[in-house]
mmCIF file of C-alpha atoms and ligand atoms in Angstrom:
data_model
loop_
_atom_site.group_PDB
_atom_site.id
_atom_site.type_symbol
_atom_site.label_atom_id
_atom_site.label_comp_id
_atom_site.label_asym_id
_atom_site.label_seq_id
_atom_site.Cartn_x
_atom_site.Cartn_y
_atom_site.Cartn_z
ATOM 1 C CA MET W 11 -36.612 24.218 -27.355
ATOM 2 C CA SER W 12 -34.176 23.412 -24.583
ATOM 3 C CA ALA W 13 -30.455 23.776 -25.151
ATOM 4 C CA PRO W 14 -28.653 20.581 -26.222
ATOM 5 C CA LEU W 15 -26.900 18.685 -23.459
ATOM 6 C CA PRO W 16 -23.205 19.469 -23.197
ATOM 7 C CA ASP W 17 -21.185 17.033 -25.244
ATOM 8 C CA ARG W 18 -19.546 15.123 -22.384
ATOM 9 C CA HIS W 19 -20.304 11.475 -23.045
ATOM 10 C CA PRO W 20 -18.955 9.009 -23.810
ATOM 11 C CA VAL W 21 -15.814 9.819 -21.812
ATOM 12 C CA PRO W 22 -12.756 7.633 -22.352
ATOM 13 C CA THR W 23 -12.707 4.950 -19.671
ATOM 14 C CA ASP W 24 -10.585 2.033 -18.616
ATOM 15 C CA GLY W 25 -12.274 -0.842 -16.845
ATOM 16 C CA VAL W 26 -12.495 -4.468 -15.955
ATOM 17 C CA ARG W 27 -15.598 -6.671 -15.981
ATOM 18 C CA ALA W 28 -16.541 -7.576 -12.420
ATOM 19 C CA ALA W 29 -19.025 -10.326 -11.585
ATOM 20 C CA PHE W 30 -19.807 -11.225 -8.021
ATOM 21 C CA ASP W 31 -22.929 -11.927 -5.977
ATOM 22 C CA ALA W 32 -24.436 -8.926 -4.202
ATOM 23 C CA VAL W 33 -25.580 -10.445 -0.922
ATOM 24 C CA TYR W 34 -28.403 -9.272 1.377
ATOM 25 C CA ASN W 35 -28.363 -9.953 5.061
ATOM 26 C CA TRP W 36 -31.745 -9.683 6.828
ATOM 27 C CA ASN W 37 -30.316 -9.880 10.310
ATOM 28 C CA TYR W 38 -29.610 -6.396 11.648
ATOM 29 C CA GLU W 39 -28.333 -7.412 15.084
ATOM 30 C CA PRO W 40 -24.564 -7.086 15.632
ATOM 31 C CA GLU W 41 -23.030 -10.542 15.084
ATOM 32 C CA ILE W 42 -19.273 -10.131 14.830
ATOM 33 C CA ASP W 43 -18.355 -7.905 17.757
ATOM 34 C CA GLU W 44 -14.810 -7.243 16.609
ATOM 35 C CA LEU W 45 -16.025 -5.859 13.283
ATOM 36 C CA ARG W 46 -18.742 -3.766 14.934
ATOM 37 C CA THR W 47 -16.092 -2.285 17.267
ATOM 38 C CA LEU W 48 -13.839 -1.553 14.297
ATOM 39 C CA TYR W 49 -16.733 0.200 12.571
ATOM 40 C CA ALA W 50 -17.396 2.361 15.658
ATOM 41 C CA ASN W 51 -13.683 3.142 15.860
ATOM 42 C CA ALA W 52 -13.647 4.123 12.170
ATOM 43 C CA LEU W 53 -16.539 6.542 12.694
ATOM 44 C CA ASP W 54 -14.703 8.074 15.614
ATOM 45 C CA ARG W 55 -11.522 8.611 13.639
ATOM 46 C CA GLN W 56 -12.943 10.325 10.546
ATOM 47 C CA TRP W 57 -11.104 13.459 9.391
ATOM 48 C CA ILE W 58 -11.725 16.095 6.770
ATOM 49 C CA ALA W 59 -8.694 16.371 4.538
ATOM 50 C CA MET W 60 -9.253 19.857 3.191
ATOM 51 C CA LYS W 61 -9.993 21.302 6.656
ATOM 52 C CA GLN W 62 -7.516 19.525 8.892
ATOM 53 C CA LEU W 63 -4.370 19.831 6.795
ATOM 54 C CA ASP W 64 -2.839 23.109 5.711
ATOM 55 C CA TRP W 65 -2.830 22.819 1.927
ATOM 56 C CA ALA W 66 -1.794 26.439 1.437
ATOM 57 C CA ARG W 67 1.629 25.551 2.832
ATOM 58 C CA PRO W 68 4.200 25.091 0.040
ATOM 59 C CA ILE W 69 6.367 21.969 0.046
ATOM 60 C CA ASP W 70 9.569 22.449 2.044
ATOM 61 C CA ARG W 71 11.891 21.408 -0.793
ATOM 62 C CA ASP W 72 15.032 21.179 1.281
ATOM 63 C CA ALA W 73 13.432 19.001 3.977
ATOM 64 C CA PHE W 74 11.728 16.933 1.307
ATOM 65 C CA SER W 75 14.855 16.105 -0.653
ATOM 66 C CA ARG W 76 17.210 15.690 2.328
ATOM 67 C CA THR W 77 14.932 13.104 3.929
ATOM 68 C CA PHE W 78 13.744 11.229 0.884
ATOM 69 C CA SER W 79 13.759 7.436 1.272
ATOM 70 C CA LEU W 80 13.637 5.552 -1.990
ATOM 71 C CA GLY W 81 10.950 2.966 -1.361
ATOM 72 C CA GLY W 82 12.564 1.707 1.801
ATOM 73 C CA ILE W 83 16.186 2.050 0.601
ATOM 74 C CA PRO W 84 17.612 4.693 2.932
ATOM 75 C CA ILE W 85 19.782 6.525 0.390
ATOM 76 C CA GLN W 86 19.313 9.718 2.369
ATOM 77 C CA HIS W 87 21.996 8.509 4.814
ATOM 78 C CA THR W 88 24.703 8.197 2.143
ATOM 79 C CA GLU W 89 27.371 10.807 1.500
ATOM 80 C CA PHE W 90 26.498 10.408 -2.179
ATOM 81 C CA TRP W 91 22.980 11.733 -1.551
ATOM 82 C CA LYS W 92 24.011 14.417 0.936
ATOM 83 C CA ASN W 93 26.611 15.772 -1.487
ATOM 84 C CA LEU W 94 24.423 15.891 -4.582
ATOM 85 C CA GLU W 95 23.965 19.414 -5.870
ATOM 86 C CA PRO W 96 20.743 20.597 -4.100
ATOM 87 C CA GLY W 97 18.924 21.482 -7.342
ATOM 88 C CA LEU W 98 19.622 18.055 -8.837
ATOM 89 C CA ARG W 99 18.788 16.338 -5.531
ATOM 90 C CA TRP W 100 15.394 18.052 -5.398
ATOM 91 C CA GLU W 101 14.682 17.138 -9.013
ATOM 92 C CA VAL W 102 15.619 13.451 -8.501
ATOM 93 C CA ALA W 103 13.606 13.262 -5.263
ATOM 94 C CA ARG W 104 10.663 15.130 -6.806
ATOM 95 C CA ARG W 105 10.408 12.837 -9.828
ATOM 96 C CA SER W 106 10.950 9.638 -7.828
ATOM 97 C CA ALA W 107 8.372 10.716 -5.263
ATOM 98 C CA ALA W 108 5.875 11.725 -7.972
ATOM 99 C CA PHE W 109 6.220 8.196 -9.334
ATOM 100 C CA MET W 110 5.841 6.489 -5.961
ATOM 101 C CA LEU W 111 3.004 8.731 -4.756
ATOM 102 C CA SER W 112 1.208 8.402 -8.110
ATOM 103 C CA ASN W 113 1.188 4.649 -7.695
ATOM 104 C CA PHE W 114 -0.051 5.073 -4.132
ATOM 105 C CA LEU W 115 -2.792 7.290 -5.610
ATOM 106 C CA HIS W 116 -3.762 4.732 -8.262
ATOM 107 C CA GLY W 117 -3.715 2.010 -5.608
ATOM 108 C CA GLU W 118 -6.058 4.152 -3.495
ATOM 109 C CA GLN W 119 -8.485 4.383 -6.409
ATOM 110 C CA GLY W 120 -8.402 0.584 -6.649
ATOM 111 C CA ALA W 121 -8.952 0.320 -2.883
ATOM 112 C CA LEU W 122 -11.908 2.715 -3.149
ATOM 113 C CA MET W 123 -13.545 0.544 -5.802
ATOM 114 C CA VAL W 124 -12.831 -2.731 -3.996
ATOM 115 C CA ALA W 125 -14.127 -1.391 -0.657
ATOM 116 C CA ALA W 126 -17.378 -0.441 -2.412
ATOM 117 C CA GLN W 127 -17.566 -3.955 -3.878
ATOM 118 C CA LEU W 128 -17.086 -5.415 -0.401
ATOM 119 C CA VAL W 129 -20.168 -3.556 0.866
ATOM 120 C CA ASN W 130 -22.149 -5.668 -1.623
ATOM 121 C CA ALA W 131 -20.210 -8.895 -1.505
ATOM 122 C CA VAL W 132 -19.574 -9.662 2.174
ATOM 123 C CA PRO W 133 -22.312 -11.733 3.819
ATOM 124 C CA ASP W 134 -22.276 -10.136 7.297
ATOM 125 C CA MET W 135 -23.923 -6.821 8.165
ATOM 126 C CA ASP W 136 -20.989 -5.870 10.424
ATOM 127 C CA GLY W 137 -18.672 -6.429 7.464
ATOM 128 C CA LYS W 138 -20.884 -4.273 5.229
ATOM 129 C CA PHE W 139 -20.906 -1.468 7.822
ATOM 130 C CA TYR W 140 -17.152 -1.555 8.146
ATOM 131 C CA ALA W 141 -16.558 -1.673 4.360
ATOM 132 C CA ALA W 142 -18.798 1.405 4.039
ATOM 133 C CA THR W 143 -16.462 3.376 6.328
ATOM 134 C CA GLN W 144 -13.478 2.106 4.414
ATOM 135 C CA THR W 145 -15.024 3.295 1.154
ATOM 136 C CA LEU W 146 -15.132 6.831 2.554
ATOM 137 C CA ASP W 147 -11.582 6.505 3.921
ATOM 138 C CA GLU W 148 -10.278 5.484 0.503
ATOM 139 C CA ALA W 149 -12.063 8.378 -1.225
ATOM 140 C CA ARG W 150 -10.258 10.698 1.182
ATOM 141 C CA HIS W 151 -6.943 8.991 0.415
ATOM 142 C CA VAL W 152 -7.448 9.504 -3.321
ATOM 143 C CA GLU W 153 -8.232 13.144 -2.534
ATOM 144 C CA VAL W 154 -5.084 13.792 -0.446
ATOM 145 C CA PHE W 155 -2.583 11.945 -2.629
ATOM 146 C CA ALA W 156 -3.900 13.779 -5.697
ATOM 147 C CA ALA W 157 -3.619 17.114 -3.870
ATOM 148 C CA TYR W 158 -0.046 16.457 -2.734
ATOM 149 C CA ILE W 159 1.119 15.231 -6.134
ATOM 150 C CA GLU W 160 -0.293 18.372 -7.684
ATOM 151 C CA LYS W 161 2.305 20.275 -5.669
ATOM 152 C CA LEU W 162 5.078 18.014 -6.958
ATOM 153 C CA GLY W 163 4.199 17.926 -10.637
ATOM 154 C CA THR W 164 2.191 15.626 -12.815
ATOM 155 C CA VAL W 165 0.588 12.285 -12.037
ATOM 156 C CA VAL W 166 2.616 9.399 -13.484
ATOM 157 C CA PRO W 167 0.686 6.489 -15.115
ATOM 158 C CA ILE W 168 0.059 3.340 -13.076
ATOM 159 C CA ALA W 169 2.850 0.732 -12.971
ATOM 160 C CA PRO W 170 1.882 -2.394 -14.988
ATOM 161 C CA GLY W 171 2.222 -4.785 -12.021
ATOM 162 C CA LEU W 172 -0.074 -2.702 -9.831
ATOM 163 C CA LYS W 173 -2.637 -2.486 -12.649
ATOM 164 C CA ARG W 174 -2.599 -6.296 -13.021
ATOM 165 C CA LEU W 175 -3.115 -6.681 -9.289
ATOM 166 C CA LEU W 176 -6.036 -4.226 -9.114
ATOM 167 C CA ASP W 177 -7.685 -5.797 -12.167
ATOM 168 C CA ASP W 178 -7.435 -9.254 -10.592
ATOM 169 C CA VAL W 179 -8.916 -8.111 -7.265
ATOM 170 C CA LEU W 180 -11.746 -6.159 -8.905
ATOM 171 C CA ALA W 181 -12.595 -9.081 -11.193
ATOM 172 C CA ALA W 182 -12.460 -11.767 -8.457
ATOM 173 C CA GLU W 183 -15.842 -13.376 -7.824
ATOM 174 C CA ASP W 184 -15.342 -14.469 -4.228
ATOM 175 C CA TRP W 185 -15.262 -11.729 -1.586
ATOM 176 C CA LYS W 186 -12.605 -13.699 0.335
ATOM 177 C CA LEU W 187 -10.229 -13.330 -2.619
ATOM 178 C CA LYS W 188 -10.959 -9.606 -2.740
ATOM 179 C CA ALA W 189 -10.310 -9.397 1.000
ATOM 180 C CA VAL W 190 -6.991 -11.212 0.867
ATOM 181 C CA GLY W 191 -5.817 -9.398 -2.291
ATOM 182 C CA MET W 192 -6.781 -5.922 -1.098
ATOM 183 C CA GLN W 193 -6.970 -5.925 2.707
ATOM 184 C CA VAL W 194 -4.024 -8.204 3.354
ATOM 185 C CA VAL W 195 -1.541 -7.951 0.467
ATOM 186 C CA THR W 196 -2.169 -4.493 -1.038
ATOM 187 C CA GLU W 197 -3.070 -2.731 2.201
ATOM 188 C CA GLY W 198 -0.221 -4.476 4.021
ATOM 189 C CA LEU W 199 2.335 -3.297 1.476
ATOM 190 C CA ALA W 200 0.791 0.177 1.451
ATOM 191 C CA LEU W 201 0.734 0.479 5.226
ATOM 192 C CA TYR W 202 4.372 -0.621 5.476
ATOM 193 C CA SER W 203 5.436 1.838 2.738
ATOM 194 C CA PHE W 204 3.395 4.773 4.056
ATOM 195 C CA ARG W 205 4.786 4.236 7.538
ATOM 196 C CA ASP W 206 8.335 4.078 6.204
ATOM 197 C CA MET W 207 7.884 7.303 4.246
ATOM 198 C CA ARG W 208 6.125 8.954 7.195
ATOM 199 C CA ASN W 209 8.901 8.093 9.622
ATOM 200 C CA THR W 210 11.643 9.176 7.237
ATOM 201 C CA THR W 211 10.399 12.436 5.818
ATOM 202 C CA LYS W 212 10.856 15.780 7.533
ATOM 203 C CA GLU W 213 8.585 17.531 5.027
ATOM 204 C CA PRO W 214 5.762 18.729 7.327
ATOM 205 C CA LEU W 215 2.738 18.399 5.020
ATOM 206 C CA LEU W 216 3.777 14.973 3.713
ATOM 207 C CA LYS W 217 4.426 13.731 7.248
ATOM 208 C CA GLU W 218 1.108 14.966 8.542
ATOM 209 C CA MET W 219 -0.827 13.582 5.589
ATOM 210 C CA LEU W 220 0.828 10.162 5.843
ATOM 211 C CA THR W 221 0.140 10.053 9.589
ATOM 212 C CA TYR W 222 -3.586 10.450 9.001
ATOM 213 C CA VAL W 223 -3.613 8.042 6.040
ATOM 214 C CA SER W 224 -1.575 5.365 7.839
ATOM 215 C CA ARG W 225 -3.936 5.409 10.830
ATOM 216 C CA ASP W 226 -6.778 4.605 8.446
ATOM 217 C CA GLU W 227 -4.740 1.913 6.689
ATOM 218 C CA ALA W 228 -3.922 0.274 10.019
ATOM 219 C CA ARG W 229 -7.679 -0.165 10.518
ATOM 220 C CA HIS W 230 -8.121 -1.524 6.989
ATOM 221 C CA THR W 231 -5.462 -4.171 7.526
ATOM 222 C CA GLY W 232 -7.069 -4.930 10.881
ATOM 223 C CA PHE W 233 -10.380 -5.525 9.115
ATOM 224 C CA GLY W 234 -8.780 -8.076 6.765
ATOM 225 C CA ILE W 235 -7.140 -9.881 9.673
ATOM 226 C CA LYS W 236 -10.217 -9.931 11.915
ATOM 227 C CA TYR W 237 -12.702 -10.895 9.218
ATOM 228 C CA LEU W 238 -10.583 -13.578 7.574
ATOM 229 C CA ASN W 239 -9.622 -14.945 10.994
ATOM 230 C CA HIS W 240 -13.308 -15.450 11.562
ATOM 231 C CA VAL W 241 -13.844 -17.218 8.230
ATOM 232 C CA VAL W 242 -10.675 -19.177 7.377
ATOM 233 C CA PRO W 243 -11.141 -21.895 10.049
ATOM 234 C CA THR W 244 -14.484 -22.781 8.421
ATOM 235 C CA LEU W 245 -12.999 -23.398 4.951
ATOM 236 C CA SER W 246 -12.019 -26.650 3.279
ATOM 237 C CA ASP W 247 -8.354 -27.291 2.432
ATOM 238 C CA ALA W 248 -9.099 -26.677 -1.241
ATOM 239 C CA GLU W 249 -10.751 -23.303 -0.514
ATOM 240 C CA ARG W 250 -7.836 -22.266 1.682
ATOM 241 C CA ALA W 251 -5.356 -23.229 -1.037
ATOM 242 C CA THR W 252 -7.226 -21.080 -3.591
ATOM 243 C CA ILE W 253 -6.998 -18.048 -1.308
ATOM 244 C CA GLU W 254 -3.310 -18.677 -0.593
ATOM 245 C CA ASP W 255 -2.609 -18.873 -4.328
ATOM 246 C CA PHE W 256 -4.441 -15.611 -4.916
ATOM 247 C CA ALA W 257 -2.416 -13.875 -2.191
ATOM 248 C CA PHE W 258 0.823 -15.162 -3.704
ATOM 249 C CA GLU W 259 -0.157 -14.013 -7.205
ATOM 250 C CA ALA W 260 -1.061 -10.585 -5.829
ATOM 251 C CA ALA W 261 2.366 -10.211 -4.215
ATOM 252 C CA ARG W 262 4.078 -11.553 -7.325
ATOM 253 C CA ASN W 263 2.402 -8.958 -9.537
ATOM 254 C CA LEU W 264 4.052 -6.205 -7.546
ATOM 255 C CA LEU W 265 7.399 -7.686 -6.690
ATOM 256 C CA ASP W 266 8.625 -10.340 -9.048
ATOM 257 C CA SER W 267 11.315 -8.753 -11.203
ATOM 258 C CA ARG W 268 11.235 -11.805 -13.495
ATOM 259 C CA ARG W 269 8.032 -10.328 -14.890
ATOM 260 C CA GLY W 270 9.772 -7.078 -15.861
ATOM 261 C CA GLY W 271 8.398 -3.558 -15.451
ATOM 262 C CA THR W 272 9.322 -3.306 -11.774
ATOM 263 C CA MET W 273 8.997 -0.091 -9.816
ATOM 264 C CA ARG W 274 12.786 0.021 -9.492
ATOM 265 C CA GLU W 275 13.330 0.077 -13.255
ATOM 266 C CA SER W 276 10.799 2.883 -13.628
ATOM 267 C CA VAL W 277 12.418 4.988 -10.907
ATOM 268 C CA LEU W 278 15.897 4.616 -12.417
ATOM 269 C CA ALA W 279 14.564 5.785 -15.787
ATOM 270 C CA LEU W 280 13.233 8.898 -14.012
ATOM 271 C CA TRP W 281 16.674 9.572 -12.493
ATOM 272 C CA LYS W 282 18.092 9.611 -15.978
ATOM 273 C CA GLU W 283 15.455 12.095 -17.098
ATOM 274 C CA ALA W 284 16.337 14.297 -14.118
ATOM 275 C CA GLY W 285 19.979 14.357 -15.224
ATOM 276 C CA LEU W 286 21.439 11.717 -12.895
ATOM 277 C CA ASP W 287 23.168 8.739 -14.522
ATOM 278 C CA PRO W 288 21.598 5.727 -12.737
ATOM 279 C CA ILE W 289 24.521 3.368 -13.379
ATOM 280 C CA TRP W 290 26.976 5.814 -11.873
ATOM 281 C CA ALA W 291 24.580 6.571 -8.982
ATOM 282 C CA ILE W 292 24.086 2.891 -8.129
ATOM 283 C CA GLY W 293 27.864 2.400 -8.184
ATOM 284 C CA GLU W 294 28.288 5.297 -5.742
ATOM 285 C CA ILE W 295 25.528 4.008 -3.427
ATOM 286 C CA ALA W 296 27.066 0.511 -3.546
ATOM 287 C CA LYS W 297 30.346 1.935 -2.192
ATOM 288 C CA GLU W 298 28.386 2.909 0.924
ATOM 289 C CA ARG W 299 26.526 -0.340 1.359
ATOM 290 C CA GLU W 300 27.545 -0.557 5.026
ATOM 291 C CA THR W 301 25.883 2.787 5.750
ATOM 292 C CA VAL W 302 22.747 1.636 3.930
ATOM 293 C CA ALA W 303 22.739 -1.728 5.742
ATOM 294 C CA ALA W 304 23.175 -0.056 9.144
ATOM 295 C CA ALA W 305 20.280 2.331 8.467
ATOM 296 C CA LEU W 306 18.132 -0.560 7.298
ATOM 297 C CA ALA W 307 18.945 -2.631 10.370
ATOM 298 C CA GLN W 308 17.972 0.334 12.544
ATOM 299 C CA SER W 309 14.535 0.628 10.941
ATOM 300 C CA GLY W 310 13.888 -3.110 10.743
ATOM 301 C CA GLY W 311 13.677 -2.598 6.996
ATOM 302 C CA MET W 312 15.910 -5.556 6.070
ATOM 303 C CA ARG W 313 12.808 -7.687 6.196
ATOM 304 C CA GLY W 314 10.962 -5.593 3.632
ATOM 305 C CA PRO W 315 7.206 -5.224 3.454
ATOM 306 C CA VAL W 316 6.439 -8.765 2.338
ATOM 307 C CA ARG W 317 8.604 -10.722 4.779
ATOM 308 C CA GLY W 318 8.186 -8.153 7.518
ATOM 309 C CA PHE W 319 4.449 -7.639 7.235
ATOM 310 C CA VAL W 320 2.412 -9.436 4.572
ATOM 311 C CA ILE W 321 3.725 -12.930 5.327
ATOM 312 C CA PRO W 322 3.299 -12.523 9.116
ATOM 313 C CA THR W 323 -0.286 -11.419 8.382
ATOM 314 C CA LEU W 324 -0.942 -14.481 6.238
ATOM 315 C CA LYS W 325 0.535 -16.667 8.983
ATOM 316 C CA ALA W 326 -1.666 -14.990 11.612
ATOM 317 C CA ILE W 327 -4.824 -15.838 9.684
ATOM 318 C CA GLY W 328 -3.852 -19.386 8.759
ATOM 319 C CA LEU W 329 -3.133 -18.745 5.084
ATOM 320 C CA PHE W 330 0.550 -19.662 4.926
ATOM 321 C CA SER W 331 0.996 -23.374 4.411
ATOM 322 C CA PRO W 332 4.437 -24.899 3.660
ATOM 323 C CA ARG W 333 3.216 -25.276 0.074
ATOM 324 C CA ILE W 334 2.745 -21.517 -0.426
ATOM 325 C CA GLY W 335 5.830 -20.739 1.674
ATOM 326 C CA HIS W 336 7.930 -22.626 -0.880
ATOM 327 C CA HIS W 337 6.470 -20.517 -3.690
ATOM 328 C CA PHE W 338 7.454 -17.334 -1.835
ATOM 329 C CA ASP W 339 10.927 -18.736 -1.099
ATOM 330 C CA GLU W 340 11.447 -19.532 -4.735
ATOM 331 C CA MET W 341 10.442 -15.990 -5.741
ATOM 332 C CA PHE W 342 12.771 -14.398 -3.188
ATOM 333 C CA ARG W 343 15.654 -16.684 -4.171
ATOM 334 C CA SER W 344 15.409 -15.786 -7.840
ATOM 335 C CA ASN W 345 14.955 -12.074 -7.162
ATOM 336 C CA ILE W 346 17.439 -11.551 -4.339
ATOM 337 C CA GLY W 347 19.828 -14.514 -4.132
ATOM 338 C CA PRO W 348 20.148 -18.097 -2.934
ATOM 339 C CA ASP W 349 21.051 -17.320 0.700
ATOM 340 C CA ILE W 350 17.946 -15.559 1.907
ATOM 341 C CA GLY W 351 16.632 -18.355 4.130
ATOM 342 C CA SER W 352 13.106 -19.677 4.217
ATOM 343 C CA THR W 353 10.044 -17.542 4.925
ATOM 344 C CA LEU W 354 8.669 -20.530 6.824
ATOM 345 C CA ASP W 355 11.394 -20.027 9.458
ATOM 346 C CA ASP W 356 10.986 -16.251 9.791
ATOM 347 C CA PRO W 357 10.349 -15.234 13.414
ATOM 348 C CA TYR W 358 8.606 -11.935 12.574
ATOM 349 C CA ALA W 359 5.275 -11.316 14.228
ATOM 350 C CA LEU W 360 2.730 -8.628 13.569
ATOM 351 C CA PRO W 361 2.633 -5.703 15.997
ATOM 352 C CA GLU W 362 -0.301 -6.144 18.375
ATOM 353 C CA ASP W 363 -1.536 -2.599 18.057
ATOM 354 C CA LEU W 364 -1.188 -1.602 14.402
ATOM 355 C CA GLU W 365 -2.234 1.982 14.946
ATOM 356 C CA ALA W 366 0.374 2.484 17.671
ATOM 357 C CA TRP W 367 2.976 0.811 15.475
ATOM 358 C CA VAL W 368 2.325 3.310 12.667
ATOM 359 C CA GLU W 369 3.432 6.137 14.931
ATOM 360 C CA SER W 370 6.395 4.366 16.502
ATOM 361 C CA ALA W 371 9.748 5.273 14.962
ATOM 362 C CA ALA W 372 11.209 1.834 14.238
HETATM 363 FE FE1 LIG X 20 -6.125 3.906 1.450
HETATM 364 FE FE1 LIG X 21 -6.876 1.182 2.708
#
């Protein structure tokens, strides 16, 4: 008699029911040159995470905590941050970063699953080829974020807003909704955040890892832009409106503090656990708001990832009508204040070469 199978199943799982058409394409000739070029470029730029980065290197704690940017808020420039006792500063930075990087990690898992769905769901062979390379890229991103977080401590559970967003994108039936939710909104926010962290940190392993990851993400955003640009002009007004609504809901899941459970609230709770009173800390940072504003102006960060990147992307692909612009304006007004101006008047344009932009300082 053979030995019984090891008792491994069922394993506890979390999931969402996904129903979409898996689409064949019997034409194997290249049809959308831009996507075929992007695919060739992706093959050329593959990297092997465990070979090309030095994982034996311990985290440089001092560099890490001195140059820690809190999700785009440059607290590292304040006297408050510089004068924190180094042990406490490391602990606050470590816990905040474990939270942020854990959510990047969970987002990467979502991206991995959505990219695999896109291989099935997109109708064009060039799109399937490209999505196949992205699937491998995202697996590598899950691998590297998990490896880095292991050096920082434990993985923090996914933030509720990000989970809602990933569930919605995975469950969407139409590949165009998946593309706008993942490639444009999620990847756009991720690319902006990774680039910000990459440009700020002086911790060598984190910087190197984010450089590689951001190059890949620049391609992923490029895929969303190029593919949707090809498709959006062929849609009816009603179809376009559905995609715009989906993009807005995706952004709202992550950003709208009226829904509660924002990233900011979670990070402040972690500060408290680390031994830093968040109310006192915010008061101290507020005393230096001019320093923070000057640093933000320098990095172009005043715009933030949505106004500075996601909305310009939506505009570039014809998915930002006045109707949806007003929804965004209303969200920003209630979250930030009445004087923020209209997104419809914003002059921000996307950088022409996203990959070059990733490695530019500002
Ligand atoms: Fe990724
Ligand atoms: Fe990606």
